[in-house]
Amino acid sequence: MKAISILGSTGSIGCNTLKVVEHLGDTRVVAMAAGRNMPKFAAQIAQFRPELVSCDDGSCAENLERELHSYGAKAPRIELGPNGLIAVASHPESETVVSATVGAVGFVPTLRAIEAGKRIALANKETLVMAGELMTTAAVKCGAEILPVDSEHNAIHQCLRGETKNEVRRLILTASGGPFRTKTKDEISKASRAEALDHPNWKMGEKITIDSATLMNKGLEVIEARWLFGFEADRISVIVHPQSVVHSMVEMIDGSVIAQMGVPDMKHAIQYALTYPARQENCTGSLDLAKIGSLEFAEPDLDRFPCLGLAYRALKEGGTTPAALNAANEVAVGAFLADQIAFHRIPEIISNIIDAHVSTEADSIEAILKADEWARERAIMAVSETAVAV
Amino acid sequence: MKAISILGSTGSIGCNTLKVVEHLGDTRVVAMAAGRNMPKFAAQIAQFRPELVSCDDGSCAENLERELHSYGAKAPRIELGPNGLIAVASHPESETVVSATVGAVGFVPTLRAIEAGKRIALANKETLVMAGELMTTAAVKCGAEILPVDSEHNAIHQCLRGETKNEVRRLILTASGGPFRTKTKDEISKASRAEALDHPNWKMGEKITIDSATLMNKGLEVIEARWLFGFEADRISVIVHPQSVVHSMVEMIDGSVIAQMGVPDMKHAIQYALTYPARQENCTGSLDLAKIGSLEFAEPDLDRFPCLGLAYRALKEGGTTPAALNAANEVAVGAFLADQIAFHRIPEIISNIIDAHVSTEADSIEAILKADEWARERAIMAVSETAVAV
């Protein structure tokens, strides 16, 4: 039996991870962490019986024990908050840590898992965006393997099997284009919360769905790809592909393009990360290209989707700028989801913060968290100014 | 400098091989064979200066010497006919033999090259169709590597890099659908020579272009794939893809589909076969998916294109039946190109011959050539009967 830990078990990736664990049959969950959704967490614990769990705070833990009681399940060891996440991430028995919390909260626990030499099934893209160099350097040093769970990076990982890095010309990330792919600039700027959450292909969490609507998601993925695969920004392209069937591609120096395709179901990438280098029978549907009929491709429009350009800019500036970009984006998206700002304010707020950010080297947790906090505060200020103005 | 031999240098693959050799710069042609096109052959010899050449017969050789004289080039050693092909294929200096003759004539020379342990860049698909088991068994025994130059098999070879055979669910060969993809059964049956030669995507020789119009080309490729990659008929699918951008795909047991894409230019596969396992900068254009815009896929229609079904049938029957299928097809296509029979007679003639063929084990050159000759004679008879009736 393989043993795994899950950070963020009640989220979309976490729930799908548990479905994959059920399907595989040879994997057990030794530790899992969730935030505040205790009814769901209790149900998961009752089913998967981890040895250690973690939740946000003491009041969550009380709820959790109550919920577990109703399942007739004995509570496992419960840890709290950031230290609880770290305890789950570094549980001595777990070989693989599924890092699936949303946002910056997963950063330190994931780094601890890397330092413990565990395999990381990485769905928390902010971790690499904020601290890509730190994380990947630590992974090399500690012999920890990072396997991307994002469908795009997972696809690139698959395309690179058997290939040599210096024979790669460029990585090509596909982008569905999100719900506003065919909308005008004006329509996009006035988009409602419901419209932005209506993603055409993928069922995901709210934050990442908004990131898909702004194309910031693809921008963050460009930064993530830079660190996962070691290619500079000018060797990472984005192409719009509304069907999300081609999950991503790699162009080799001889002009050959290797693509990975599949049904748009996150369970595939999760299973791949858990079983790699082996492949096992899928628990997802299989691809029927003849039934799909047509796959479309187009260049991304940086004018209508400025967030993508902002992410490239942050990657090129380097240092702590990607961390600042990520923090500003988290706050701006949160404010949009709370109906505090209009959709078009998301890139504006981020752009202003990048303009004002003085980038320093991203060579320590402190430097990165400092940039994160600075950008977060500034973004909150920008939101409150706008909120007053609205 | 790598040294190569070319069987069929004046054909489409041969000419493209020479362009790739020019591009690579680190490869020299030590021996080459052509049939009867001596003006072209002389120009190639004058440029590439092989040590040994071969042509069909003594009258060709006289023409060749005359042509070479006009280039002021000294004639290299000239061999003739089948023995000449074998001499070129087994030239002691050549490490790789590009097997690019059309039809059964390439069979024995390619087998000799395999027995000499050379790498085979295989464009002559009839060789594997007739004698797949014999060739691949010999290749394993003699340590000869067969690298497919057909874009489809070359694509599958690329998709399988880094993959494990028992984790493959099926191979998926793409078919452009040829010039008659959207035609009715009735329109196809009356198609003219010019219509059948008007391939939408690929510039190829006449025989293979007609095979593309009947989908027999794809059927032969299914048989070829069976031997190149070791999968039974029910694990090799065909999908129609008019743009010929996805050259072929592999579906893994976890549902992942790995595809290889590129511009439709045979130089890519040739270069891949010559430089493998390394990749080098392409001399072809690069793929621009956004410019292409849309890739379409559909199931093949075995009613309008019965040749594809005939090839599957021959593969399942096994033994010498694929050799008989191939021979019957060569004669029928030749007769169609000579305006002796109507297009719809091609599958009819092949079907009748397969019905009448008594399959034996394809475990010797003699058994295979006997089936080939039997089917060829019978097909010539069928053609002459039809030709009289027309």
PDB file of N, CA, C and O in Angstrom, chain A residues 112-164:
ATOM      1  N   ARG A 112       7.919  22.109   3.219  1.00  0.00           N
ATOM      2  CA  ARG A 112       8.339  21.145   4.261  1.00  0.00           C
ATOM      3  C   ARG A 112       8.283  19.707   3.714  1.00  0.00           C
ATOM      4  O   ARG A 112       9.156  18.893   4.005  1.00  0.00           O
ATOM      5  N   ALA A 113       7.266  19.425   2.926  1.00  0.00           N
ATOM      6  CA  ALA A 113       7.153  18.087   2.331  1.00  0.00           C
ATOM      7  C   ALA A 113       8.304  17.846   1.362  1.00  0.00           C
ATOM      8  O   ALA A 113       8.879  16.753   1.312  1.00  0.00           O
ATOM      9  N   ILE A 114       8.656  18.884   0.599  1.00  0.00           N
ATOM     10  CA  ILE A 114       9.806  18.773  -0.318  1.00  0.00           C
ATOM     11  C   ILE A 114      11.071  18.491   0.475  1.00  0.00           C
ATOM     12  O   ILE A 114      11.851  17.591   0.140  1.00  0.00           O
ATOM     13  N   GLU A 115      11.250  19.249   1.558  1.00  0.00           N
ATOM     14  CA  GLU A 115      12.465  19.081   2.377  1.00  0.00           C
ATOM     15  C   GLU A 115      12.526  17.684   2.999  1.00  0.00           C
ATOM     16  O   GLU A 115      13.600  17.180   3.300  1.00  0.00           O
ATOM     17  N   ALA A 116      11.341  17.080   3.184  1.00  0.00           N
ATOM     18  CA  ALA A 116      11.312  15.709   3.717  1.00  0.00           C
ATOM     19  C   ALA A 116      11.490  14.675   2.596  1.00  0.00           C
ATOM     20  O   ALA A 116      11.402  13.474   2.831  1.00  0.00           O
ATOM     21  N   GLY A 117      11.724  15.145   1.355  1.00  0.00           N
ATOM     22  CA  GLY A 117      12.034  14.246   0.237  1.00  0.00           C
ATOM     23  C   GLY A 117      10.834  13.500  -0.317  1.00  0.00           C
ATOM     24  O   GLY A 117      10.979  12.511  -1.032  1.00  0.00           O
ATOM     25  N   LYS A 118       9.626  13.979   0.006  1.00  0.00           N
ATOM     26  CA  LYS A 118       8.435  13.282  -0.469  1.00  0.00           C
ATOM     27  C   LYS A 118       8.124  13.639  -1.924  1.00  0.00           C
ATOM     28  O   LYS A 118       8.516  14.701  -2.398  1.00  0.00           O
ATOM     29  N   ARG A 119       7.390  12.780  -2.604  1.00  0.00           N
ATOM     30  CA  ARG A 119       6.846  13.161  -3.905  1.00  0.00           C
ATOM     31  C   ARG A 119       5.710  14.161  -3.681  1.00  0.00           C
ATOM     32  O   ARG A 119       4.876  13.959  -2.798  1.00  0.00           O
ATOM     33  N   ILE A 120       5.700  15.216  -4.499  1.00  0.00           N
ATOM     34  CA  ILE A 120       4.643  16.212  -4.385  1.00  0.00           C
ATOM     35  C   ILE A 120       3.740  16.105  -5.608  1.00  0.00           C
ATOM     36  O   ILE A 120       4.195  16.269  -6.737  1.00  0.00           O
ATOM     37  N   ALA A 121       2.464  15.813  -5.390  1.00  0.00           N
ATOM     38  CA  ALA A 121       1.474  15.923  -6.464  1.00  0.00           C
ATOM     39  C   ALA A 121       0.912  17.333  -6.328  1.00  0.00           C
ATOM     40  O   ALA A 121       0.111  17.617  -5.446  1.00  0.00           O
ATOM     41  N   LEU A 122       1.376  18.223  -7.196  1.00  0.00           N
ATOM     42  CA  LEU A 122       1.170  19.658  -6.964  1.00  0.00           C
ATOM     43  C   LEU A 122      -0.012  20.226  -7.740  1.00  0.00           C
ATOM     44  O   LEU A 122       0.023  20.328  -8.958  1.00  0.00           O
ATOM     45  N   ALA A 123      -1.063  20.579  -7.010  1.00  0.00           N
ATOM     46  CA  ALA A 123      -2.197  21.255  -7.633  1.00  0.00           C
ATOM     47  C   ALA A 123      -2.217  22.714  -7.213  1.00  0.00           C
ATOM     48  O   ALA A 123      -2.865  23.535  -7.842  1.00  0.00           O
ATOM     49  N   ASN A 124      -1.505  23.023  -6.148  1.00  0.00           N
ATOM     50  CA  ASN A 124      -1.467  24.403  -5.646  1.00  0.00           C
ATOM     51  C   ASN A 124      -0.468  25.183  -6.471  1.00  0.00           C
ATOM     52  O   ASN A 124       0.729  25.182  -6.201  1.00  0.00           O
ATOM     53  N   LYS A 125      -0.965  25.861  -7.524  1.00  0.00           N
ATOM     54  CA  LYS A 125      -0.022  26.508  -8.423  1.00  0.00           C
ATOM     55  C   LYS A 125       0.617  27.741  -7.802  1.00  0.00           C
ATOM     56  O   LYS A 125       1.733  28.111  -8.139  1.00  0.00           O
ATOM     57  N   GLU A 126      -0.088  28.376  -6.864  1.00  0.00           N
ATOM     58  CA  GLU A 126       0.451  29.587  -6.248  1.00  0.00           C
ATOM     59  C   GLU A 126       1.807  29.304  -5.594  1.00  0.00           C
ATOM     60  O   GLU A 126       2.686  30.172  -5.555  1.00  0.00           O
ATOM     61  N   THR A 127       1.964  28.094  -5.092  1.00  0.00           N
ATOM     62  CA  THR A 127       3.218  27.693  -4.453  1.00  0.00           C
ATOM     63  C   THR A 127       4.411  27.915  -5.386  1.00  0.00           C
ATOM     64  O   THR A 127       5.426  28.502  -5.006  1.00  0.00           O
ATOM     65  N   LEU A 128       4.268  27.455  -6.621  1.00  0.00           N
ATOM     66  CA  LEU A 128       5.367  27.605  -7.580  1.00  0.00           C
ATOM     67  C   LEU A 128       5.451  29.018  -8.113  1.00  0.00           C
ATOM     68  O   LEU A 128       6.530  29.496  -8.464  1.00  0.00           O
ATOM     69  N   VAL A 129       4.302  29.684  -8.208  1.00  0.00           N
ATOM     70  CA  VAL A 129       4.306  31.054  -8.716  1.00  0.00           C
ATOM     71  C   VAL A 129       5.059  31.959  -7.749  1.00  0.00           C
ATOM     72  O   VAL A 129       5.896  32.770  -8.146  1.00  0.00           O
ATOM     73  N   MET A 130       4.785  31.797  -6.471  1.00  0.00           N
ATOM     74  CA  MET A 130       5.414  32.643  -5.454  1.00  0.00           C
ATOM     75  C   MET A 130       6.890  32.327  -5.318  1.00  0.00           C
ATOM     76  O   MET A 130       7.711  33.215  -5.142  1.00  0.00           O
ATOM     77  N   ALA A 131       7.194  31.042  -5.313  1.00  0.00           N
ATOM     78  CA  ALA A 131       8.509  30.632  -4.838  1.00  0.00           C
ATOM     79  C   ALA A 131       9.070  29.510  -5.685  1.00  0.00           C
ATOM     80  O   ALA A 131       9.639  28.556  -5.177  1.00  0.00           O
ATOM     81  N   GLY A 132       8.913  29.667  -6.995  1.00  0.00           N
ATOM     82  CA  GLY A 132       9.327  28.596  -7.899  1.00  0.00           C
ATOM     83  C   GLY A 132      10.780  28.209  -7.736  1.00  0.00           C
ATOM     84  O   GLY A 132      11.117  27.025  -7.658  1.00  0.00           O
ATOM     85  N   GLU A 133      11.649  29.201  -7.668  1.00  0.00           N
ATOM     86  CA  GLU A 133      13.080  28.910  -7.606  1.00  0.00           C
ATOM     87  C   GLU A 133      13.416  28.197  -6.297  1.00  0.00           C
ATOM     88  O   GLU A 133      14.136  27.192  -6.288  1.00  0.00           O
ATOM     89  N   LEU A 134      12.864  28.720  -5.215  1.00  0.00           N
ATOM     90  CA  LEU A 134      13.102  28.156  -3.883  1.00  0.00           C
ATOM     91  C   LEU A 134      12.632  26.696  -3.833  1.00  0.00           C
ATOM     92  O   LEU A 134      13.341  25.806  -3.354  1.00  0.00           O
ATOM     93  N   MET A 135      11.426  26.474  -4.353  1.00  0.00           N
ATOM     94  CA  MET A 135      10.835  25.138  -4.298  1.00  0.00           C
ATOM     95  C   MET A 135      11.619  24.152  -5.155  1.00  0.00           C
ATOM     96  O   MET A 135      11.906  23.030  -4.721  1.00  0.00           O
ATOM     97  N   THR A 136      11.920  24.543  -6.388  1.00  0.00           N
ATOM     98  CA  THR A 136      12.553  23.587  -7.297  1.00  0.00           C
ATOM     99  C   THR A 136      14.007  23.334  -6.893  1.00  0.00           C
ATOM    100  O   THR A 136      14.502  22.223  -7.041  1.00  0.00           O
ATOM    101  N   THR A 137      14.663  24.349  -6.349  1.00  0.00           N
ATOM    102  CA  THR A 137      16.024  24.141  -5.847  1.00  0.00           C
ATOM    103  C   THR A 137      15.989  23.159  -4.680  1.00  0.00           C
ATOM    104  O   THR A 137      16.802  22.222  -4.604  1.00  0.00           O
ATOM    105  N   ALA A 138      15.029  23.365  -3.782  1.00  0.00           N
ATOM    106  CA  ALA A 138      14.894  22.458  -2.627  1.00  0.00           C
ATOM    107  C   ALA A 138      14.583  21.038  -3.098  1.00  0.00           C
ATOM    108  O   ALA A 138      15.104  20.061  -2.555  1.00  0.00           O
ATOM    109  N   ALA A 139      13.731  20.929  -4.132  1.00  0.00           N
ATOM    110  CA  ALA A 139      13.342  19.605  -4.626  1.00  0.00           C
ATOM    111  C   ALA A 139      14.558  18.854  -5.163  1.00  0.00           C
ATOM    112  O   ALA A 139      14.744  17.669  -4.884  1.00  0.00           O
ATOM    113  N   VAL A 140      15.399  19.553  -5.922  1.00  0.00           N
ATOM    114  CA  VAL A 140      16.610  18.922  -6.448  1.00  0.00           C
ATOM    115  C   VAL A 140      17.516  18.499  -5.297  1.00  0.00           C
ATOM    116  O   VAL A 140      17.998  17.362  -5.242  1.00  0.00           O
ATOM    117  N   LYS A 141      17.686  19.421  -4.335  1.00  0.00           N
ATOM    118  CA  LYS A 141      18.582  19.168  -3.196  1.00  0.00           C
ATOM    119  C   LYS A 141      18.108  17.970  -2.362  1.00  0.00           C
ATOM    120  O   LYS A 141      18.910  17.146  -1.921  1.00  0.00           O
ATOM    121  N   CYS A 142      16.783  17.883  -2.179  1.00  0.00           N
ATOM    122  CA  CYS A 142      16.244  16.865  -1.259  1.00  0.00           C
ATOM    123  C   CYS A 142      15.759  15.617  -1.992  1.00  0.00           C
ATOM    124  O   CYS A 142      15.187  14.717  -1.367  1.00  0.00           O
ATOM    125  N   GLY A 143      15.949  15.587  -3.310  1.00  0.00           N
ATOM    126  CA  GLY A 143      15.514  14.411  -4.069  1.00  0.00           C
ATOM    127  C   GLY A 143      14.007  14.238  -4.085  1.00  0.00           C
ATOM    128  O   GLY A 143      13.504  13.126  -4.190  1.00  0.00           O
ATOM    129  N   ALA A 144      13.286  15.352  -3.973  1.00  0.00           N
ATOM    130  CA  ALA A 144      11.821  15.281  -4.014  1.00  0.00           C
ATOM    131  C   ALA A 144      11.361  15.490  -5.456  1.00  0.00           C
ATOM    132  O   ALA A 144      11.864  16.365  -6.154  1.00  0.00           O
ATOM    133  N   GLU A 145      10.428  14.686  -5.881  1.00  0.00           N
ATOM    134  CA  GLU A 145       9.930  14.757  -7.249  1.00  0.00           C
ATOM    135  C   GLU A 145       8.637  15.565  -7.229  1.00  0.00           C
ATOM    136  O   GLU A 145       7.752  15.279  -6.419  1.00  0.00           O
ATOM    137  N   ILE A 146       8.519  16.570  -8.099  1.00  0.00           N
ATOM    138  CA  ILE A 146       7.287  17.349  -8.161  1.00  0.00           C
ATOM    139  C   ILE A 146       6.504  16.907  -9.392  1.00  0.00           C
ATOM    140  O   ILE A 146       6.979  17.040 -10.523  1.00  0.00           O
ATOM    141  N   LEU A 147       5.324  16.366  -9.189  1.00  0.00           N
ATOM    142  CA  LEU A 147       4.489  15.930 -10.311  1.00  0.00           C
ATOM    143  C   LEU A 147       3.269  16.827 -10.409  1.00  0.00           C
ATOM    144  O   LEU A 147       2.457  16.883  -9.485  1.00  0.00           O
ATOM    145  N   PRO A 148       3.145  17.547 -11.514  1.00  0.00           N
ATOM    146  CA  PRO A 148       2.055  18.518 -11.615  1.00  0.00           C
ATOM    147  C   PRO A 148       0.695  17.864 -11.796  1.00  0.00           C
ATOM    148  O   PRO A 148       0.549  16.919 -12.568  1.00  0.00           O
ATOM    149  N   VAL A 149      -0.287  18.377 -11.094  1.00  0.00           N
ATOM    150  CA  VAL A 149      -1.653  17.851 -11.190  1.00  0.00           C
ATOM    151  C   VAL A 149      -2.524  18.742 -12.082  1.00  0.00           C
ATOM    152  O   VAL A 149      -3.524  18.309 -12.617  1.00  0.00           O
ATOM    153  N   ASP A 150      -2.111  19.974 -12.263  1.00  0.00           N
ATOM    154  CA  ASP A 150      -2.734  20.813 -13.276  1.00  0.00           C
ATOM    155  C   ASP A 150      -2.759  20.044 -14.587  1.00  0.00           C
ATOM    156  O   ASP A 150      -1.738  19.464 -14.978  1.00  0.00           O
ATOM    157  N   SER A 151      -3.883  20.035 -15.295  1.00  0.00           N
ATOM    158  CA  SER A 151      -3.936  19.208 -16.504  1.00  0.00           C
ATOM    159  C   SER A 151      -2.900  19.650 -17.537  1.00  0.00           C
ATOM    160  O   SER A 151      -2.342  18.822 -18.251  1.00  0.00           O
ATOM    161  N   GLU A 152      -2.621  20.955 -17.606  1.00  0.00           N
ATOM    162  CA  GLU A 152      -1.683  21.453 -18.615  1.00  0.00           C
ATOM    163  C   GLU A 152      -0.262  20.973 -18.339  1.00  0.00           C
ATOM    164  O   GLU A 152       0.433  20.485 -19.229  1.00  0.00           O
ATOM    165  N   HIS A 153       0.179  21.127 -17.088  1.00  0.00           N
ATOM    166  CA  HIS A 153       1.552  20.741 -16.772  1.00  0.00           C
ATOM    167  C   HIS A 153       1.694  19.233 -16.724  1.00  0.00           C
ATOM    168  O   HIS A 153       2.738  18.681 -17.054  1.00  0.00           O
ATOM    169  N   ASN A 154       0.625  18.601 -16.319  1.00  0.00           N
ATOM    170  CA  ASN A 154       0.631  17.150 -16.343  1.00  0.00           C
ATOM    171  C   ASN A 154       0.794  16.671 -17.789  1.00  0.00           C
ATOM    172  O   ASN A 154       1.558  15.746 -18.077  1.00  0.00           O
ATOM    173  N   ALA A 155       0.094  17.336 -18.713  1.00  0.00           N
ATOM    174  CA  ALA A 155       0.219  17.001 -20.139  1.00  0.00           C
ATOM    175  C   ALA A 155       1.654  17.198 -20.608  1.00  0.00           C
ATOM    176  O   ALA A 155       2.217  16.353 -21.310  1.00  0.00           O
ATOM    177  N   ILE A 156       2.259  18.304 -20.212  1.00  0.00           N
ATOM    178  CA  ILE A 156       3.636  18.574 -20.647  1.00  0.00           C
ATOM    179  C   ILE A 156       4.576  17.525 -20.054  1.00  0.00           C
ATOM    180  O   ILE A 156       5.486  17.033 -20.731  1.00  0.00           O
ATOM    181  N   HIS A 157       4.341  17.169 -18.811  1.00  0.00           N
ATOM    182  CA  HIS A 157       5.139  16.106 -18.186  1.00  0.00           C
ATOM    183  C   HIS A 157       5.047  14.829 -19.021  1.00  0.00           C
ATOM    184  O   HIS A 157       6.047  14.152 -19.265  1.00  0.00           O
ATOM    185  N   GLN A 158       3.854  14.509 -19.494  1.00  0.00           N
ATOM    186  CA  GLN A 158       3.661  13.310 -20.315  1.00  0.00           C
ATOM    187  C   GLN A 158       4.346  13.458 -21.676  1.00  0.00           C
ATOM    188  O   GLN A 158       4.952  12.516 -22.174  1.00  0.00           O
ATOM    189  N   CYS A 159       4.212  14.653 -22.281  1.00  0.00           N
ATOM    190  CA  CYS A 159       4.824  14.874 -23.599  1.00  0.00           C
ATOM    191  C   CYS A 159       6.347  14.776 -23.518  1.00  0.00           C
ATOM    192  O   CYS A 159       7.001  14.446 -24.509  1.00  0.00           O
ATOM    193  N   LEU A 160       6.908  15.080 -22.367  1.00  0.00           N
ATOM    194  CA  LEU A 160       8.369  15.086 -22.230  1.00  0.00           C
ATOM    195  C   LEU A 160       8.952  13.715 -21.875  1.00  0.00           C
ATOM    196  O   LEU A 160      10.165  13.563 -21.835  1.00  0.00           O
ATOM    197  N   ARG A 161       8.086  12.735 -21.615  1.00  0.00           N
ATOM    198  CA  ARG A 161       8.592  11.376 -21.339  1.00  0.00           C
ATOM    199  C   ARG A 161       9.429  10.926 -22.518  1.00  0.00           C
ATOM    200  O   ARG A 161       8.977  10.974 -23.644  1.00  0.00           O
ATOM    201  N   GLY A 162      10.624  10.494 -22.283  1.00  0.00           N
ATOM    202  CA  GLY A 162      11.452   9.987 -23.382  1.00  0.00           C
ATOM    203  C   GLY A 162      12.089  11.069 -24.236  1.00  0.00           C
ATOM    204  O   GLY A 162      12.759  10.765 -25.215  1.00  0.00           O
ATOM    205  N   GLU A 163      11.847  12.345 -23.896  1.00  0.00           N
ATOM    206  CA  GLU A 163      12.472  13.426 -24.665  1.00  0.00           C
ATOM    207  C   GLU A 163      13.638  14.031 -23.873  1.00  0.00           C
ATOM    208  O   GLU A 163      13.726  13.858 -22.660  1.00  0.00           O
ATOM    209  N   THR A 164      14.512  14.726 -24.597  1.00  0.00           N
ATOM    210  CA  THR A 164      15.682  15.349 -23.996  1.00  0.00           C
ATOM    211  C   THR A 164      15.437  16.854 -23.941  1.00  0.00           C
ATOM    212  O   THR A 164      15.016  17.444 -24.925  1.00  0.00           O
TER     213      THR A 164
END
